Short mmCIF file of C-alpha atoms in Angstrom, two decimals:
data_model
loop_
_atom_site.label_atom_id
_atom_site.label_comp_id
_atom_site.label_asym_id
_atom_site.label_seq_id
_atom_site.Cartn_x
_atom_site.Cartn_y
_atom_site.Cartn_z
CA MET A 286 11.20 -27.06 -2.23
CA GLU A 287 8.79 -25.11 -0.04
CA HIS A 288 6.54 -22.50 -1.57
CA VAL A 289 4.58 -20.23 0.73
CA ASP A 290 1.30 -18.57 -0.22
CA LEU A 291 1.26 -15.02 1.18
CA ARG A 292 -1.45 -13.55 -1.04
CA ASP A 293 -3.92 -13.21 1.82
CA ALA A 294 -1.33 -11.50 4.01
CA PHE A 295 -1.44 -8.26 2.01
CA SER A 296 -4.25 -6.21 0.55
CA ARG A 297 -1.84 -4.08 -1.49
CA GLU A 298 1.26 -4.56 -3.63
CA ILE A 299 4.51 -4.94 -1.70
CA GLU A 300 8.13 -4.41 -2.72
CA VAL A 301 10.44 -7.04 -1.24
CA LEU A 302 13.63 -5.43 0.10
CA GLU A 303 15.30 -8.41 1.79
CA LEU A 304 14.46 -12.10 1.76
CA ASN A 305 16.21 -14.95 3.54
CA ASP A 306 15.19 -18.37 4.85
CA HIS A 307 13.44 -16.96 7.91
CA GLU A 308 12.25 -13.42 7.29
CA MET A 309 11.24 -10.85 4.71
CA ILE A 310 11.54 -7.06 4.89
CA TYR A 311 9.22 -5.24 2.52
CA ALA A 312 7.70 -1.87 1.67
CA LEU A 313 3.92 -1.60 1.60
CA ASP A 314 2.10 1.15 -0.28
CA GLN A 315 -0.59 2.65 1.98
CA LYS A 316 -2.07 5.46 -0.09
CA ASN A 317 -5.29 6.99 1.13
CA GLU A 318 -7.37 10.07 0.33
CA ILE A 319 -5.55 12.30 2.82
CA LYS A 320 -1.87 11.32 2.53
CA ASP A 321 0.38 8.97 0.59
CA LEU A 322 2.21 6.65 2.95
CA CYS A 323 4.75 3.87 2.66
CA SER A 324 5.17 1.41 5.52
CA ILE A 325 8.26 -0.77 5.92
CA GLU A 326 7.67 -4.02 7.80
CA ARG A 327 9.36 -7.28 8.72
CA MET A 328 7.62 -10.67 8.53
CA ASP A 329 8.81 -13.84 10.25
CA LEU A 330 8.16 -16.44 7.55
CA ASP A 331 7.70 -19.27 10.06
CA SER A 332 5.26 -17.60 12.46
CA ARG A 333 3.89 -14.98 10.00
CA GLU A 334 4.39 -12.41 12.77
CA VAL A 335 4.73 -8.88 11.37
CA THR A 336 6.79 -6.10 12.95
CA HIS A 337 6.25 -2.51 11.85
CA LEU A 338 9.58 -0.75 11.27
CA ILE A 339 8.84 2.74 9.94
CA THR A 340 6.20 4.73 8.03
CA LEU A 341 7.17 7.37 5.47
CA ASP A 342 4.96 10.03 3.94
CA TYR A 343 5.76 10.93 0.36
CA THR A 344 4.54 12.63 -2.77
CA ARG A 345 6.30 10.26 -5.14
CA LEU A 346 8.62 7.62 -3.73
CA TRP A 347 10.92 7.42 -6.73
CA GLU A 348 13.15 4.32 -6.91
CA SER A 349 13.19 4.58 -3.13
CA PHE A 350 14.90 1.34 -2.33
CA ARG A 351 17.36 0.96 -5.19
CA THR A 352 20.19 1.30 -2.68
CA TYR A 353 18.39 -0.44 0.18
CA GLY A 354 20.52 -3.59 0.13
CA GLN A 355 23.67 -1.78 -0.93
CA MET A 356 24.59 -0.25 2.42
CA PRO A 357 24.64 -2.65 5.38
CA GLY A 358 23.68 -0.09 8.03
CA PHE A 359 21.41 2.44 6.31
CA PHE A 360 19.57 3.39 3.16
CA TYR A 361 18.20 6.56 1.62
CA ALA A 362 14.50 6.93 0.90
CA VAL A 363 14.22 9.28 -2.10
CA ASN A 364 11.30 11.60 -2.85
CA VAL A 365 10.96 13.58 -6.05
CA LEU A 366 8.99 16.66 -5.01
CA ALA A 367 6.63 18.67 -7.19
CA ASP A 368 9.37 21.20 -7.97
CA TYR A 369 11.78 18.36 -8.95
CA ARG A 370 13.91 18.77 -5.84
CA LEU A 371 14.99 15.53 -4.18
CA ARG A 372 14.20 14.79 -0.58
CA LEU A 373 16.59 12.28 0.99
CA ARG A 374 15.84 10.67 4.31
CA LYS A 375 18.61 8.53 5.74
CA ILE A 376 17.17 5.57 7.65
CA ASP A 377 19.17 3.49 10.11
CA LYS A 378 18.51 -0.23 9.53
CA LYS A 379 19.08 -1.14 13.18
CA THR A 380 17.00 1.52 14.96
CA TRP A 381 14.69 2.29 12.02
CA GLU A 382 14.92 5.98 12.80
CA ILE A 383 15.39 8.83 10.32
CA THR A 384 18.85 10.20 11.07
CA SER A 385 18.90 12.95 8.45
CA ASP A 386 16.47 14.71 6.13
CA ILE A 387 17.91 16.85 3.34
CA LEU A 388 16.82 18.50 0.08
CA ILE A 389 18.83 18.39 -3.14
CA GLN A 390 18.39 20.68 -6.11
CA PRO A 391 19.28 18.51 -9.14
CA GLU A 392 20.56 19.81 -12.46
CA GLY A 393 17.41 18.71 -14.27
CA GLU A 394 14.90 15.86 -14.21
CA ILE A 395 16.18 12.98 -12.08
CA ILE A 396 17.03 9.76 -13.94
CA ASN A 397 19.00 7.69 -11.41
CA ILE A 398 20.55 8.03 -7.97
CA TYR A 399 23.03 5.71 -6.23
CA SER A 400 24.71 5.78 -2.82
CA LEU A 401 28.49 5.45 -2.62
CA ASN A 402 28.50 5.96 1.14
CA GLU A 403 26.59 8.11 3.64
CA ASN A 404 28.17 11.34 2.35
CA TYR A 405 28.32 10.87 -1.42
CA LEU A 406 25.83 10.03 -4.16
CA ILE A 407 26.08 9.58 -7.90
CA ILE A 408 23.14 11.30 -9.62
CA THR A 409 22.06 11.22 -13.26
CA ASP A 410 19.79 13.99 -14.59
CA GLU A 411 18.28 14.82 -17.95
CA VAL A 412 19.04 18.46 -18.81
CA LYS A 413 18.83 20.85 -21.74
CA ALA A 414 21.82 20.51 -24.06
CA ASP A 415 23.01 24.10 -23.94
CA ALA A 416 26.61 25.08 -24.65
CA GLN A 417 27.47 25.63 -20.98
CA THR A 418 26.24 22.18 -19.95
CA LEU A 419 28.01 20.43 -22.82
CA GLU A 420 31.29 22.12 -21.90
CA ALA A 421 30.93 21.41 -18.17
CA TYR A 422 30.35 17.70 -18.77
CA GLY A 423 32.72 17.25 -21.70
CA LEU A 424 29.92 16.34 -24.13
CA LYS A 425 29.79 16.84 -27.88
CA ASP A 426 27.00 18.79 -29.53
CA GLU A 427 25.11 16.07 -31.42
CA GLY A 428 22.03 18.17 -32.11
CA ARG A 429 19.97 16.70 -29.28
CA ARG A 430 17.73 18.96 -27.24
CA TYR A 431 18.32 17.06 -23.99
CA VAL A 432 21.27 15.07 -22.67
CA ASN A 433 21.93 12.97 -19.59
CA VAL A 434 24.59 14.25 -17.20
CA ARG A 435 26.04 12.40 -14.24
CA TYR A 436 27.76 13.95 -11.24
CA LEU A 437 29.08 13.21 -7.78
CA TYR A 438 27.01 14.91 -5.09
CA GLU A 439 28.63 15.79 -1.77
CA ILE A 440 25.80 15.79 0.77
CA TYR A 441 27.32 17.89 3.55
CA THR A 442 28.43 20.73 1.24
CA ALA A 443 25.78 20.36 -1.54
CA LYS A 444 28.60 20.51 -4.10
CA LYS A 445 28.31 18.79 -7.49
CA TYR A 446 31.32 17.38 -9.30
CA PRO A 447 30.74 16.54 -13.00
CA ILE A 448 31.71 13.02 -14.07
CA LEU A 449 33.62 13.19 -17.33
CA ASP A 450 34.56 9.51 -17.53
CA ARG A 451 32.74 8.31 -20.66
CA ARG A 452 32.48 4.77 -19.30
CA PHE A 453 29.63 6.16 -17.24
CA ASP A 454 27.61 6.56 -20.44
CA SER A 455 27.08 2.80 -20.29
CA LEU A 456 23.69 1.09 -20.48
CA THR A 457 24.10 -0.38 -16.99
CA GLU A 458 21.22 0.05 -14.56
CA ASP A 459 23.15 -0.51 -11.34
CA ILE A 460 26.25 0.73 -9.54
CA PRO A 461 26.71 -1.67 -6.61
CA VAL A 462 29.09 -1.06 -3.72
CA ARG A 463 30.56 -4.22 -2.17
CA GLN A 464 33.18 -5.06 0.41
CA ILE A 465 36.18 -6.55 -1.41
CA ASN A 466 39.00 -7.58 0.91
CA GLY A 467 37.45 -5.37 3.58
CA VAL A 468 37.41 -2.29 1.32
CA SER A 469 34.20 -0.61 0.09
CA THR A 470 34.46 -1.01 -3.67
CA VAL A 471 32.46 0.36 -6.61
CA ILE A 472 31.68 -2.30 -9.23
CA TYR A 473 30.64 -0.89 -12.57
CA GLU A 474 29.60 -2.76 -15.70
CA ALA A 475 30.38 -0.84 -18.86
CA PHE A 476 28.66 -1.82 -22.10
CA TYR A 477 27.25 0.28 -24.87
CA CYS A 478 25.28 -1.76 -27.40
CA GLY A 479 23.60 -5.10 -27.99
CA GLU A 480 25.51 -8.33 -27.52
CA ASP A 481 25.31 -9.13 -31.22
CA GLU A 482 27.14 -5.88 -32.01
CA GLU A 483 29.98 -6.12 -29.51
CA SER A 484 33.41 -7.31 -30.50
CA VAL A 485 36.90 -7.92 -29.21
CA SER A 486 37.60 -4.21 -29.61
CA GLY A 487 36.64 -3.77 -25.98
CA GLY A 488 32.94 -2.98 -26.25
CA SER A 489 32.26 -4.17 -22.71
CA ALA A 490 34.08 -4.44 -19.40
CA ILE A 491 33.50 -4.99 -15.71
CA THR A 492 35.42 -2.40 -13.72
CA ALA A 493 36.11 -1.74 -10.04
CA ALA A 494 37.83 0.73 -7.71
CA PRO A 495 37.71 1.58 -3.99
CA VAL A 496 34.91 4.03 -3.16
CA ASN A 497 37.30 6.59 -1.65
CA GLN A 498 39.47 6.45 -4.78
CA VAL A 499 36.46 6.99 -7.06
CA ILE A 500 35.32 9.98 -5.00
CA SER A 501 38.80 11.53 -4.91
CA GLN A 502 39.36 11.02 -8.64
CA ILE A 503 36.02 12.55 -9.65
CA LYS A 504 36.66 15.58 -7.45
CA THR A 505 40.14 15.97 -8.97
CA ASP A 506 39.55 15.64 -12.72
CA GLY A 507 36.11 14.17 -13.37
CA MET A 508 37.45 10.70 -14.05
CA THR A 509 36.64 7.69 -11.88
CA GLY A 510 39.83 5.66 -11.52
CA LEU A 511 37.93 2.49 -12.38
CA THR A 512 40.11 -0.42 -13.50
CA ALA A 513 38.91 -3.24 -15.74
CA ILE A 514 38.80 -6.59 -13.96
CA ALA A 515 37.22 -8.39 -16.94
CA SER A 516 37.08 -7.14 -20.54
CA ALA A 517 35.89 -8.05 -24.00
CA GLY A 518 38.74 -9.62 -25.94
CA GLU A 519 40.31 -11.48 -23.02
CA ASP A 520 41.04 -15.13 -23.87
CA GLY A 521 39.17 -14.71 -27.15
CA PHE A 522 35.77 -13.91 -25.62
CA ASP A 523 33.78 -11.22 -27.42
CA TYR A 524 31.90 -9.64 -24.51
CA VAL A 525 31.39 -9.84 -20.76
CA ARG A 526 28.32 -9.31 -18.60
CA CYS A 527 27.92 -9.18 -14.84
CA VAL A 528 25.69 -11.93 -13.37
CA ASP A 529 25.90 -11.29 -9.63
CA THR A 530 27.88 -9.38 -7.01
CA ALA A 531 28.23 -9.75 -3.26
CA ASP A 532 30.87 -9.01 -0.66
CA ASP A 533 34.13 -10.67 -1.78
CA MET A 534 32.49 -12.14 -4.87
CA ILE A 535 31.78 -11.13 -8.46
CA VAL A 536 30.30 -13.56 -10.99
CA TYR A 537 30.24 -12.69 -14.67
CA ARG A 538 29.70 -14.44 -17.98
CA ARG A 539 31.73 -14.16 -21.15
CA ARG A 540 30.89 -15.49 -24.61
CA GLN A 541 32.52 -16.29 -27.93
CA LYS A 542 29.96 -15.32 -30.53
CA ALA A 543 31.22 -17.54 -33.35
CA SER A 544 31.28 -20.78 -31.36
CA GLY A 545 28.59 -19.98 -28.79
CA LEU A 546 31.00 -21.00 -26.02
CA GLU A 547 30.17 -19.24 -22.77
CA GLN A 548 31.72 -19.35 -19.32
CA LEU A 549 30.56 -18.36 -15.86
CA VAL A 550 33.54 -16.91 -14.05
CA GLU A 551 33.84 -16.13 -10.35
CA LEU A 552 36.23 -13.52 -8.97
CA THR A 553 37.22 -13.71 -5.31
CA PRO A 554 39.92 -11.75 -3.46
CA ALA A 555 43.26 -13.27 -2.56
CA ALA A 556 45.27 -12.44 0.55
CA ASP A 557 47.59 -10.18 -1.47
CA GLY A 558 44.66 -8.04 -2.68
CA THR A 559 44.48 -9.47 -6.19
CA LEU A 560 41.41 -11.18 -7.58
CA LEU A 561 41.42 -14.93 -8.18
CA ARG A 562 39.61 -15.98 -11.36
CA GLN A 563 37.83 -19.34 -11.45
CA VAL A 564 35.69 -20.74 -14.26
CA ILE A 565 32.71 -22.29 -12.47
CA ALA A 566 30.83 -23.43 -15.57
CA GLU A 567 31.50 -23.78 -19.30
CA TYR A 568 28.83 -24.56 -21.87
CA LYS A 569 27.65 -23.76 -25.39
CA VAL A 570 24.69 -21.49 -26.04
CA PRO A 571 22.68 -22.52 -29.14
CA GLU A 572 22.10 -19.85 -31.77
CA GLU A 573 18.31 -19.93 -31.52
CA GLY A 574 16.08 -19.78 -28.47
CA GLU A 575 16.09 -17.93 -25.15
CA VAL A 576 18.69 -18.11 -22.37
CA PHE A 577 17.87 -17.71 -18.65
CA TYR A 578 20.44 -16.97 -15.94
CA ASP A 579 19.73 -18.01 -12.35
CA SER A 580 22.15 -15.79 -10.42
CA LYS A 581 21.32 -17.33 -7.04
CA LYS A 582 22.01 -20.93 -8.08
CA ARG A 583 24.67 -20.19 -10.74
CA GLN A 584 22.71 -22.13 -13.34
CA VAL A 585 21.97 -21.32 -16.98
CA TYR A 586 18.88 -22.60 -18.81
CA TRP A 587 17.92 -22.61 -22.48
CA CYS A 588 14.53 -22.80 -24.16
CA PRO A 589 14.55 -23.41 -27.95
CA ASP A 590 10.82 -22.73 -28.40
CA GLY A 591 9.18 -19.47 -29.34
CA GLU A 592 6.91 -17.44 -27.09
CA GLN A 593 3.75 -18.90 -28.63
CA ALA A 594 4.95 -22.52 -28.72
CA ALA A 595 2.36 -25.13 -27.70
CA THR A 596 5.02 -27.06 -25.79
CA LYS A 597 8.15 -25.63 -24.21
CA HIS A 598 11.39 -27.43 -23.42
CA ILE A 599 13.82 -26.24 -20.75
CA ARG A 600 17.37 -27.55 -20.79
CA CYS A 601 19.99 -26.78 -18.16
CA LEU A 602 23.27 -25.89 -19.89
CA THR A 603 25.41 -25.93 -16.74
CA LYS A 604 24.24 -29.15 -15.06
CA ASP A 605 23.47 -32.61 -16.35
CA ILE A 606 19.81 -32.94 -15.43
CA PRO A 607 16.85 -34.20 -17.48
CA GLU A 608 15.18 -31.78 -19.85
CA VAL A 609 11.90 -30.34 -18.55
CA THR A 610 8.84 -30.01 -20.78
CA TYR A 611 5.66 -28.07 -20.02
CA ASP A 612 2.48 -26.86 -21.66
CA GLY A 613 3.22 -23.56 -23.42
CA ARG A 614 -0.04 -22.00 -22.26
CA PHE A 615 1.59 -21.65 -18.83
CA GLY A 616 3.86 -18.96 -20.21
CA ARG A 617 7.43 -18.00 -19.56
CA PHE A 618 10.00 -19.90 -17.52
CA LEU A 619 10.80 -18.36 -14.11
CA GLY A 620 12.92 -20.99 -12.41
CA LEU A 621 13.67 -24.61 -11.59
CA PHE A 622 14.01 -25.27 -7.88
CA ASN A 623 15.78 -28.36 -6.51
CA GLU A 624 14.90 -30.12 -9.78
CA GLU A 625 11.46 -30.78 -8.29
CA LEU A 626 9.52 -27.55 -8.80
CA LEU A 627 9.22 -25.68 -12.07
CA VAL A 628 7.67 -22.21 -11.90
CA THR A 629 6.28 -20.34 -14.89
CA ALA A 630 4.25 -17.15 -15.35
CA TYR A 631 1.54 -16.09 -17.77
CA TYR A 632 -1.39 -13.67 -18.18
CA ASP A 633 -5.02 -14.75 -18.19
CA GLU A 634 -8.16 -12.83 -19.11
CA VAL A 635 -10.27 -11.69 -16.16
CA PHE A 636 -13.46 -9.65 -16.23
CA VAL A 637 -13.47 -6.78 -13.70
CA ARG A 638 -15.26 -3.73 -15.08
CA ASP A 639 -13.94 -4.71 -18.43
CA TYR A 640 -11.73 -7.54 -19.64
CA GLU A 641 -8.20 -7.33 -18.24
CA TYR A 642 -5.19 -9.63 -18.33
CA HIS A 643 -3.96 -10.51 -14.85
CA GLU A 644 -0.65 -12.03 -13.81
CA TYR A 645 -0.66 -15.74 -12.95
CA VAL A 646 1.94 -18.20 -11.69
CA ALA A 647 1.99 -21.96 -12.41
CA PHE A 648 3.71 -24.38 -10.01
CA HIS A 649 4.70 -27.59 -11.79
CA ASP A 650 5.37 -30.51 -9.40
CA LEU A 651 7.78 -32.53 -11.52
CA LYS A 652 7.59 -35.61 -9.29
CA ALA A 653 3.80 -35.82 -9.14
CA GLY A 654 3.25 -34.43 -12.61
CA ALA A 655 0.70 -31.94 -11.30
CA VAL A 656 0.27 -28.23 -12.08
CA VAL A 657 -1.26 -25.72 -9.66
CA THR A 658 -2.00 -22.17 -10.88
CA ALA A 659 -2.62 -19.03 -8.86
CA ALA A 660 -3.16 -15.35 -9.54
CA GLY A 661 -0.02 -13.59 -8.30
CA ARG A 662 3.73 -13.30 -8.64
CA ILE A 663 6.71 -14.89 -6.93
CA GLU A 664 9.80 -13.89 -4.97
CA HIS A 665 12.44 -16.42 -4.00
CA ASN A 666 15.81 -16.75 -2.30
CA GLY A 667 16.78 -20.15 -3.69
CA SER A 668 15.29 -22.25 -0.90
CA ARG A 669 11.86 -20.71 -0.43
CA VAL A 670 9.41 -19.53 -3.07
CA LEU A 671 6.87 -16.90 -1.96
CA LEU A 672 3.59 -16.38 -3.78
CA LEU A 673 2.46 -12.75 -3.50
CA ARG A 674 -0.51 -10.79 -4.73
CA SER A 675 -0.07 -9.00 -8.02
CA PHE A 676 -1.94 -5.88 -9.03
CA LEU A 677 -0.51 -5.81 -12.53
CA ALA A 678 -3.21 -5.82 -15.17
CA LEU A 679 -2.91 -5.28 -18.92
#
């Protein structure tokens, strides 16, 4: 497993937008005393050659690249301006030109924004819980001063369509759009409480519907038309959680609380438009300890030891490989790569102007039995591990 040290390549924090075997696209914060800037660049990982793609000025680049990887041909860079209006710049990923620049007046303080396509967004705002707002969004008066509202925003008309579907009150942090059987499809994970509280009553579900259907349904009656493709209660499993999504692929996990039995399940489209369900791993999760899900490699790991344990043990639940043990002072488990390289992360005390705790990474060579530590953080795509500078200090 190759790991590449790129700490000297950047003098500031970067946000990785895309990473494959040969190149990385990233956003680089370039604030200065005159103007706040964000530069998007591409690096060839073999030659280290950097290509500048576009520079954006901004006042606050809020969650700018949440939808970067969602749309294959474009993304929206989002600014929250001083007056809380949203500035959206649509950027073409092929030409790296700004093709539109619009302002949106939200209902309140922006919470989240997602692209459905180039003409429609789903926006969540925090607003005052007055009677008019509660009625418009079908909410009950629970005595709260502020509530979150979610609506469909039509860019070319500036119209807002309230979303009344209560599944959108879920705790999910993402609303991906993927191509399923050649159709742009919204995938939405609905869950409402902790895993230990969910039951076969249907406390969680993974739902999906074509983008055009979701848009049409919201504009008609405020509902979404989402259909459950995996639900709590199916086959005796108490809850479901999404692990990964991609075009023509959804991977989720489902667990039986009493037995600890868990499955990784992959959904792929069939020729007739239905989804084929295949269990790709089945294992038992022990009651104690911490579980780690590697979405890229479809592996699940378990560590029985507490955060302060002197020695930590990592066991793969989905593959028959030897247990890995490491010195607990090297912190939390990040990943096991090709069964040769274990990566962990921890904080160490550093004196700057005062004592601070800086982020460190430890590379454990399992064949040689050696450990190399470095100040920084990692990004990886399954075959390459990148070591980047970290400016996080506690």
